[in-house]
mmCIF file of N, CA, C and O in Angstrom:
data_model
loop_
_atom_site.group_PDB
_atom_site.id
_atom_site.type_symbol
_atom_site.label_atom_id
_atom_site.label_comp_id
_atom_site.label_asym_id
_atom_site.label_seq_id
_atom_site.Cartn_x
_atom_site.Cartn_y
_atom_site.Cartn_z
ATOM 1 N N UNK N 255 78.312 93.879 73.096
ATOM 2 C CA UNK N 255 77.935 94.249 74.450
ATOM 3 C C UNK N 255 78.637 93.353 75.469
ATOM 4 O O UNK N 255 78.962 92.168 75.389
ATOM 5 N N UNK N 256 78.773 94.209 76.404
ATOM 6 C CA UNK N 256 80.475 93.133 77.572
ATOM 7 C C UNK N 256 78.726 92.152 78.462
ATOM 8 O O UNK N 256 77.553 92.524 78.446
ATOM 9 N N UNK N 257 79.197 91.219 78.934
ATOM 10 C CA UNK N 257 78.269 90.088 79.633
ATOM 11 C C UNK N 257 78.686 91.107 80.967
ATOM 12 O O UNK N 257 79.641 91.885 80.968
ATOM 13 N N UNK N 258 77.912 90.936 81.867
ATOM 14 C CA UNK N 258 77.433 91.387 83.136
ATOM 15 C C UNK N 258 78.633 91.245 83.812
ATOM 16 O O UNK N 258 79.000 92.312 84.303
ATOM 17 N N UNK N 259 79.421 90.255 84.028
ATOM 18 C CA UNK N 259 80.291 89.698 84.987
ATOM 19 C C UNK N 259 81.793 90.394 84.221
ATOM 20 O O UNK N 259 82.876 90.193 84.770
ATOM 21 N N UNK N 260 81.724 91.043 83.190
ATOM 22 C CA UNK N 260 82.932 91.383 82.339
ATOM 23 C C UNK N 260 82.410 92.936 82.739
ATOM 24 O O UNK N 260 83.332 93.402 83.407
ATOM 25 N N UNK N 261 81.788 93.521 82.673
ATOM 26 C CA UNK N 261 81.219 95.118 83.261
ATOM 27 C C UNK N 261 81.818 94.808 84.600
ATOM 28 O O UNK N 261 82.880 95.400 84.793
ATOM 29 N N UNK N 262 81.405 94.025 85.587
ATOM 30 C CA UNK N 262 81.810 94.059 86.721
ATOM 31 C C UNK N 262 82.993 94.679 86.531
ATOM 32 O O UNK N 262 83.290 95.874 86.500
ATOM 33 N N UNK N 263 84.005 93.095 86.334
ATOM 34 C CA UNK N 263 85.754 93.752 86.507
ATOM 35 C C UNK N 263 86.415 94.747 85.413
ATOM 36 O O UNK N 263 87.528 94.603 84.907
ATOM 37 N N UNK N 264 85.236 96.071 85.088
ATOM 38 C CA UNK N 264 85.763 96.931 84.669
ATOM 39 C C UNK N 264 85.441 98.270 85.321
ATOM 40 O O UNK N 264 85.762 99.412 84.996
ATOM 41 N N UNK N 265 84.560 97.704 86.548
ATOM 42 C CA UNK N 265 83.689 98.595 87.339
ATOM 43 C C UNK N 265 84.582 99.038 88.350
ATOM 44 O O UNK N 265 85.082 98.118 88.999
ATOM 45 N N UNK N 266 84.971 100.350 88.711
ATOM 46 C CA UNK N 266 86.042 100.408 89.506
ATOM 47 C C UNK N 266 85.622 100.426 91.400
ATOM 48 O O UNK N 266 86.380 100.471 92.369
ATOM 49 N N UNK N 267 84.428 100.382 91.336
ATOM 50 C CA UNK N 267 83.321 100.363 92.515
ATOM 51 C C UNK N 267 83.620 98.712 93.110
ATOM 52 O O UNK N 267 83.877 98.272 94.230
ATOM 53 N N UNK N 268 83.461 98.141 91.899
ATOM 54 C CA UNK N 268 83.949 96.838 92.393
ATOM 55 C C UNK N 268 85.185 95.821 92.667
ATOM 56 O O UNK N 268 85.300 95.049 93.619
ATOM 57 N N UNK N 269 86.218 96.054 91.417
ATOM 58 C CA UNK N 269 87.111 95.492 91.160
ATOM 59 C C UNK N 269 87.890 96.692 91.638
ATOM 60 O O UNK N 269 87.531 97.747 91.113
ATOM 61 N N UNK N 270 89.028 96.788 92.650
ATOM 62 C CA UNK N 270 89.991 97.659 93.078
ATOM 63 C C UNK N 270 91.508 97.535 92.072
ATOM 64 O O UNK N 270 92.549 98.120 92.372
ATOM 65 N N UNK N 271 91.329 96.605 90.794
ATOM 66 C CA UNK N 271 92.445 96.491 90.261
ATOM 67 C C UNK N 271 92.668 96.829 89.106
ATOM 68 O O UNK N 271 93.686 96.567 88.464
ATOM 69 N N UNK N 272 91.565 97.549 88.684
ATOM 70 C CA UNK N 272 91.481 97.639 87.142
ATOM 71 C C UNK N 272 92.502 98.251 86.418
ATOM 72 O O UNK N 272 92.639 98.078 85.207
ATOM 73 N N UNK N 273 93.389 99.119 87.251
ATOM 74 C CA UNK N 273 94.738 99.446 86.419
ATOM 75 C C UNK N 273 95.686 98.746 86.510
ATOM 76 O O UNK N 273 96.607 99.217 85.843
ATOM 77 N N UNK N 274 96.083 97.372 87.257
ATOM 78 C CA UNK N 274 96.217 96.629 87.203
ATOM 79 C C UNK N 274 96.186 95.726 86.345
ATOM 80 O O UNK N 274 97.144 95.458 85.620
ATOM 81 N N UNK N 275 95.546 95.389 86.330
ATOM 82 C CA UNK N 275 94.238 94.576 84.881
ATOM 83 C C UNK N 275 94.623 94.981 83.465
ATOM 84 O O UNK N 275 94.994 94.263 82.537
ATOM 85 N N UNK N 276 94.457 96.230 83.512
ATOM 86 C CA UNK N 276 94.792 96.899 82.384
ATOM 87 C C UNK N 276 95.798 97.051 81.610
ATOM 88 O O UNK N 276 95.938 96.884 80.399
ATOM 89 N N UNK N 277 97.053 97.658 83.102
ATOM 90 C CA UNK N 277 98.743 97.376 82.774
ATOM 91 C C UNK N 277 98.857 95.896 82.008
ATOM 92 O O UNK N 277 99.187 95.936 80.823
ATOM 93 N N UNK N 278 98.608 94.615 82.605
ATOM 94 C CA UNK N 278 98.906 93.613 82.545
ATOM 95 C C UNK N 278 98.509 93.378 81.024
ATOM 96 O O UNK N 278 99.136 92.517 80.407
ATOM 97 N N UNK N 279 97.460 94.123 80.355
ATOM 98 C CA UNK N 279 96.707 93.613 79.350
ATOM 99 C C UNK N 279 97.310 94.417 78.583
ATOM 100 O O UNK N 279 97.364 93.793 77.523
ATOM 101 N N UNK N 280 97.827 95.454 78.420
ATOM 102 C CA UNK N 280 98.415 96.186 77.585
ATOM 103 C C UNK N 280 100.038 95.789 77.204
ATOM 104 O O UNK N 280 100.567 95.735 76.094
ATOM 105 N N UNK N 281 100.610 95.536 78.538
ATOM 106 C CA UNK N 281 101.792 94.800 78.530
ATOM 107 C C UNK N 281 101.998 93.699 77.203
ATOM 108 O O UNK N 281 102.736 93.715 76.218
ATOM 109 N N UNK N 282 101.093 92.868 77.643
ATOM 110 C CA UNK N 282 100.726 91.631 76.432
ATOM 111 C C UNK N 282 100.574 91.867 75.156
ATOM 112 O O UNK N 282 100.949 91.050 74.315
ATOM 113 N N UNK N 283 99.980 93.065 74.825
ATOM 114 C CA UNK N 283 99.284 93.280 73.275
ATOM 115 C C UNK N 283 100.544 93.923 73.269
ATOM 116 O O UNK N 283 101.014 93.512 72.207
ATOM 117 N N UNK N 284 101.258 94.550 73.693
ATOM 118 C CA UNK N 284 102.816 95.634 73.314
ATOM 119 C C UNK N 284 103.613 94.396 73.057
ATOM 120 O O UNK N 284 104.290 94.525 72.036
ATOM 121 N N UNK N 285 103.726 93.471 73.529
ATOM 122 C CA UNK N 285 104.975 92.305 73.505
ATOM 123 C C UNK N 285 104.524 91.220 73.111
ATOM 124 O O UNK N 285 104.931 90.187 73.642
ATOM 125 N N UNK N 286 103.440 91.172 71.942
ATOM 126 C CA UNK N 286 103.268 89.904 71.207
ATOM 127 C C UNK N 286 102.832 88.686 71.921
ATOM 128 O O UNK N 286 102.981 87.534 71.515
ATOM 129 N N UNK N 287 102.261 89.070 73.062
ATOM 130 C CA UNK N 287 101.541 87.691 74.488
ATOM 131 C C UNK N 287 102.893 87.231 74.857
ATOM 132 O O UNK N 287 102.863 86.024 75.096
ATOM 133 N N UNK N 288 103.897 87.670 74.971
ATOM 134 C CA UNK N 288 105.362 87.301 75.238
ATOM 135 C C UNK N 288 105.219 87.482 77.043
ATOM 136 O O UNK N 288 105.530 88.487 77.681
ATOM 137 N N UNK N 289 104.603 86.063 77.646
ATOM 138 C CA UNK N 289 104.577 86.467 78.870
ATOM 139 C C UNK N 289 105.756 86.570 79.932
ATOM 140 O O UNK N 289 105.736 86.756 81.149
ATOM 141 N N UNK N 290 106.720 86.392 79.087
ATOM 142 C CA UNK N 290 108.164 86.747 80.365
ATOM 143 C C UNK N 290 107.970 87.745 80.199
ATOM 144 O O UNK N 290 108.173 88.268 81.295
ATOM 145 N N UNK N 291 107.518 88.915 79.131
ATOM 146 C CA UNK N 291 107.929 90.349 79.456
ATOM 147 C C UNK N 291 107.219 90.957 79.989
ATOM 148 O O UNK N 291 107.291 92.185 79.930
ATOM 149 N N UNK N 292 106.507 90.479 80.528
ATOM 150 C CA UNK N 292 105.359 91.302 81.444
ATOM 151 C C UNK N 292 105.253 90.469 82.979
ATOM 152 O O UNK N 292 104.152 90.346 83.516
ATOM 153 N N UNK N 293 106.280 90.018 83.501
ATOM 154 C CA UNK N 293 106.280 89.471 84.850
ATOM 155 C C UNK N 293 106.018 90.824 85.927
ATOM 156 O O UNK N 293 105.003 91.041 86.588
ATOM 157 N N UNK N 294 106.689 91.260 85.894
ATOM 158 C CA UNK N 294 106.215 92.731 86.825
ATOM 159 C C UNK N 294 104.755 93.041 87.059
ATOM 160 O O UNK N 294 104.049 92.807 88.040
ATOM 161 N N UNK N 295 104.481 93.629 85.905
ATOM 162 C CA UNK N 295 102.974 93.408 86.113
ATOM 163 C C UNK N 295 102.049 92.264 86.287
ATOM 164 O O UNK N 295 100.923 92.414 86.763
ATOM 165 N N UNK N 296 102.363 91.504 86.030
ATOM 166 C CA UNK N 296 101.562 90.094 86.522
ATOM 167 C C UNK N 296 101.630 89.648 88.481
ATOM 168 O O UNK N 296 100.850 89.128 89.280
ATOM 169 N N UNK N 297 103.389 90.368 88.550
ATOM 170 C CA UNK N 297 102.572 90.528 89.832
ATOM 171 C C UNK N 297 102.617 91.839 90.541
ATOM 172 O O UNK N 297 103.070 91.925 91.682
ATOM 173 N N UNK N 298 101.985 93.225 89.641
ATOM 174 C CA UNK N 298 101.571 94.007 90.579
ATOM 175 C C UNK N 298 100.214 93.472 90.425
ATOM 176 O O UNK N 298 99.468 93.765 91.359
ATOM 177 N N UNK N 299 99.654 92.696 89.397
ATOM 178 C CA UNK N 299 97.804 92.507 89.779
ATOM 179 C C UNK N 299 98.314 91.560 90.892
ATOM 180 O O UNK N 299 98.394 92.373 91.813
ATOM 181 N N UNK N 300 98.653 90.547 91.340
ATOM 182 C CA UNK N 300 99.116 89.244 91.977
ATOM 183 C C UNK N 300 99.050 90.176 93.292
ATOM 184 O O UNK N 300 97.961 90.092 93.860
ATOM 185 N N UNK N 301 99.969 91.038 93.894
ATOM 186 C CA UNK N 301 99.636 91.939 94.882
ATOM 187 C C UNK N 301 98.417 92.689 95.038
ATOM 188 O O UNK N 301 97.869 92.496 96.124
ATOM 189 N N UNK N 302 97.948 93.340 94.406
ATOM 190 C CA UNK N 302 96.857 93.975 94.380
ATOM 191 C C UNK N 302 95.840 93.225 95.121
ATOM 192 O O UNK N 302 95.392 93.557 96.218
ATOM 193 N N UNK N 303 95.476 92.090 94.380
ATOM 194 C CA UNK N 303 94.409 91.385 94.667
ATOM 195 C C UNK N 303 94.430 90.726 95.952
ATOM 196 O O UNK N 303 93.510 90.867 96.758
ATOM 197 N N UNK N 304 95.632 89.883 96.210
ATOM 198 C CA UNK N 304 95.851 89.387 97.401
ATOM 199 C C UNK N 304 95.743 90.783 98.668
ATOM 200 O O UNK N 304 95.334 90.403 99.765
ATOM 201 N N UNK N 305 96.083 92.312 98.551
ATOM 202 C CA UNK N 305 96.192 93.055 99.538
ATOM 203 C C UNK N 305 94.558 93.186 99.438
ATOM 204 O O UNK N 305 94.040 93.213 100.554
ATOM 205 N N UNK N 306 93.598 93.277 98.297
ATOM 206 C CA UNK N 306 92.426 94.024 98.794
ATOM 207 C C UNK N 306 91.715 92.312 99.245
ATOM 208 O O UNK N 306 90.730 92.334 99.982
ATOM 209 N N UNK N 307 92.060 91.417 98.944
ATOM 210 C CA UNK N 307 91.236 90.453 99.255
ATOM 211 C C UNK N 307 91.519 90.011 100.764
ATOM 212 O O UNK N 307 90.712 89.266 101.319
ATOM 213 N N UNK N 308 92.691 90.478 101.452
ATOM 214 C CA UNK N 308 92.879 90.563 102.698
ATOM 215 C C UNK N 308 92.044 91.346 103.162
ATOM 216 O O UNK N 308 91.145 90.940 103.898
ATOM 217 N N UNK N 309 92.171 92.554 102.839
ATOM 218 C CA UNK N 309 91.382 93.667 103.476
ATOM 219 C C UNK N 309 89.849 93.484 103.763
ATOM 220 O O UNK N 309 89.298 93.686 104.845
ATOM 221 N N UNK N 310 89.194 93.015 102.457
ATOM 222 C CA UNK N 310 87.648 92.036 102.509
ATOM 223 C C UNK N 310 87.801 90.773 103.598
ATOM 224 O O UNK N 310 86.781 90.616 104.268
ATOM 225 N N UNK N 311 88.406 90.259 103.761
ATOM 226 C CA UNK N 311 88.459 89.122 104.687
ATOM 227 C C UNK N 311 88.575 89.877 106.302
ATOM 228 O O UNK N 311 87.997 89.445 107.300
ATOM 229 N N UNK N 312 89.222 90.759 106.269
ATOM 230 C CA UNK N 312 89.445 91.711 107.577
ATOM 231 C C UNK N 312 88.187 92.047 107.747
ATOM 232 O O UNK N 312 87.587 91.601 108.725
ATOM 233 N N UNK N 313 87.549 92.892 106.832
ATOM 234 C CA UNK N 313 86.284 93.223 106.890
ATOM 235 C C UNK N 313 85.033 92.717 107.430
ATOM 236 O O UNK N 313 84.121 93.249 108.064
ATOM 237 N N UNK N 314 85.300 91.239 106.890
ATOM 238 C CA UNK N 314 84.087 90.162 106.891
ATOM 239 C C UNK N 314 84.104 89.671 108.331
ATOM 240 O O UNK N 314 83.053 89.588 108.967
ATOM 241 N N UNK N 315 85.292 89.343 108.858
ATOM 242 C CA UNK N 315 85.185 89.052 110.006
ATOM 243 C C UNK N 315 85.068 89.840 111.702
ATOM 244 O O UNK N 315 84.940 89.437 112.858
ATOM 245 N N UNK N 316 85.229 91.454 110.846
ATOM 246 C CA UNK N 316 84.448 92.278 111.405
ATOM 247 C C UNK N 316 83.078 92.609 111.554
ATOM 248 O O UNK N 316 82.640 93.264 112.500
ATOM 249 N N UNK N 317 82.256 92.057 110.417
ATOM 250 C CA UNK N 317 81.211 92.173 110.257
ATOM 251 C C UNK N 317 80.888 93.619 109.454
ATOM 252 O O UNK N 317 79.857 94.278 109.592
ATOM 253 N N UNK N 318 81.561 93.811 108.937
ATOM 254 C CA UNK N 318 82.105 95.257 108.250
ATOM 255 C C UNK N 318 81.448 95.661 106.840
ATOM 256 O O UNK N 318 82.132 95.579 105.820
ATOM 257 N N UNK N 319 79.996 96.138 106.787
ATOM 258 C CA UNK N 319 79.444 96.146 105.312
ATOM 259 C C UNK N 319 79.827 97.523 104.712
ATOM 260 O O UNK N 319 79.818 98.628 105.254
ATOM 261 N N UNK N 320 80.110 97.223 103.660
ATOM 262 C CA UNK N 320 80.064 96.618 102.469
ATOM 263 C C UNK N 320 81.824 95.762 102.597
ATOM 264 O O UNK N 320 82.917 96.327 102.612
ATOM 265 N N UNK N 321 81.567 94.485 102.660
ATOM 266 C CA UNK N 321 83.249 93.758 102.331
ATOM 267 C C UNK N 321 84.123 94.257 102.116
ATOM 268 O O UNK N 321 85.142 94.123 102.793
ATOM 269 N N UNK N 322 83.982 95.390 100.582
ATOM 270 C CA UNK N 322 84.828 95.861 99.854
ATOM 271 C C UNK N 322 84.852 97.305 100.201
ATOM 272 O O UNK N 322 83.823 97.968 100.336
ATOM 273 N N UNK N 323 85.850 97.695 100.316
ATOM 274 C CA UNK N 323 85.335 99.412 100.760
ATOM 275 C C UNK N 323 85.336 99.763 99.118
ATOM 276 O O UNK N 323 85.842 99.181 98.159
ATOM 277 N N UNK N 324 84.368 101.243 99.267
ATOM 278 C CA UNK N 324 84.057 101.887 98.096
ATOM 279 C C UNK N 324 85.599 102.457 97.341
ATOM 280 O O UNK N 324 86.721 102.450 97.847
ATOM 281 N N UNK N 325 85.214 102.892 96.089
ATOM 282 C CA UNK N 325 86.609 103.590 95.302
ATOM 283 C C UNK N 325 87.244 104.449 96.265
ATOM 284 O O UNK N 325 88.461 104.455 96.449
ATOM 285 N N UNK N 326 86.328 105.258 96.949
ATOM 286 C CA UNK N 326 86.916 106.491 97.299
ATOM 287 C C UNK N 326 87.552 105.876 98.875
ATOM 288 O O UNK N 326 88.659 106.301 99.205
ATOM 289 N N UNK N 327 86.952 105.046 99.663
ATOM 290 C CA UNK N 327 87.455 104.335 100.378
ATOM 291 C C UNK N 327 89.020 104.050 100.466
ATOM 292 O O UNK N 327 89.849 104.329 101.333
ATOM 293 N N UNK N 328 89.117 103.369 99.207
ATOM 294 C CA UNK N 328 90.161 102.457 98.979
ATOM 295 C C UNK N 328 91.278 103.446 98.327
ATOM 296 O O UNK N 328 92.424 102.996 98.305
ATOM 297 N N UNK N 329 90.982 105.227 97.597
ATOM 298 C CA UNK N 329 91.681 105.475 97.919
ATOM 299 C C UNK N 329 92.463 106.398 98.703
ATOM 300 O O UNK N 329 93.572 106.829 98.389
ATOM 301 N N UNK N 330 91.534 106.786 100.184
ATOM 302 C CA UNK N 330 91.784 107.460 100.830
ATOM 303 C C UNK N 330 92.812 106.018 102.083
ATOM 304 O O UNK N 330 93.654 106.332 102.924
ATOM 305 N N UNK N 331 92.508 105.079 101.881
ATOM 306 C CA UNK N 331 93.130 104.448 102.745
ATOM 307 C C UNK N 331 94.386 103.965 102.384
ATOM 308 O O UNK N 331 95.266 103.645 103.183
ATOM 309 N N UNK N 332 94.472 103.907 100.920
ATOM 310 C CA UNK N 332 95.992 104.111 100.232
ATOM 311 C C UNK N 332 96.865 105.353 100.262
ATOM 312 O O UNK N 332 98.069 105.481 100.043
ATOM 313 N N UNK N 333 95.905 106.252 100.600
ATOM 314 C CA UNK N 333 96.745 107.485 100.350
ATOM 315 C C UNK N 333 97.596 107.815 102.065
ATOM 316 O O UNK N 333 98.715 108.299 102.232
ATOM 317 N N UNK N 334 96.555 107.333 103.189
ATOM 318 C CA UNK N 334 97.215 107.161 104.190
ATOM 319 C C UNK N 334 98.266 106.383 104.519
ATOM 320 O O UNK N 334 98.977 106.618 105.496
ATOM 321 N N UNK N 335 98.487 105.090 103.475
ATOM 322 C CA UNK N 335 99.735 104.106 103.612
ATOM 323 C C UNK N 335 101.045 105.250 103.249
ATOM 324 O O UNK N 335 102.176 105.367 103.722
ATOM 325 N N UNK N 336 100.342 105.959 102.247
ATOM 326 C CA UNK N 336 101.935 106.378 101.584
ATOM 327 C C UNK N 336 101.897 106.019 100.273
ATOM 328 O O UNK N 336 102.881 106.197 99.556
#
């Protein structure tokens, strides 16, 4: 059974990176933990996180609840970037 805090960052409500996460983790098990070969993905999570953790900080100092915008939030506001 996953511990509470491991459900979290698989929760896509919460964690906005989980394919991210995932790429990165799959990368690893394909290439023997050979971490030069998975630099790319190490930093599309590296981006990811830093863009939504901006976005929560934007938020916060808006006073903006919920911090994190919801899934569907996050990806209707991606889909407007392009």
């Amino acid at each position: 059974r996953m511990s509470r805090h491991a459900q979290q960052l698989r929760d896509h409500e919460i964690n906005p990176c989980v394919a991210e996460t995932d790429a990165s983790r799959k990368c690893m098990d394909d290439n023997n933990y050979n971490r030069d070969m998975c630099t790319a993905y190490f930093l599309k999570y590296k981006r990811c996180r830093k863009f939504w953790h901006d976005i929560m900080m934007q938020r916060r100092r808006n006073g903006v609840k919920p911090e994190m915008p919801s899934a569907e939030e996050r990806r209707k506001m991606l889909e407007s970037m392009g």
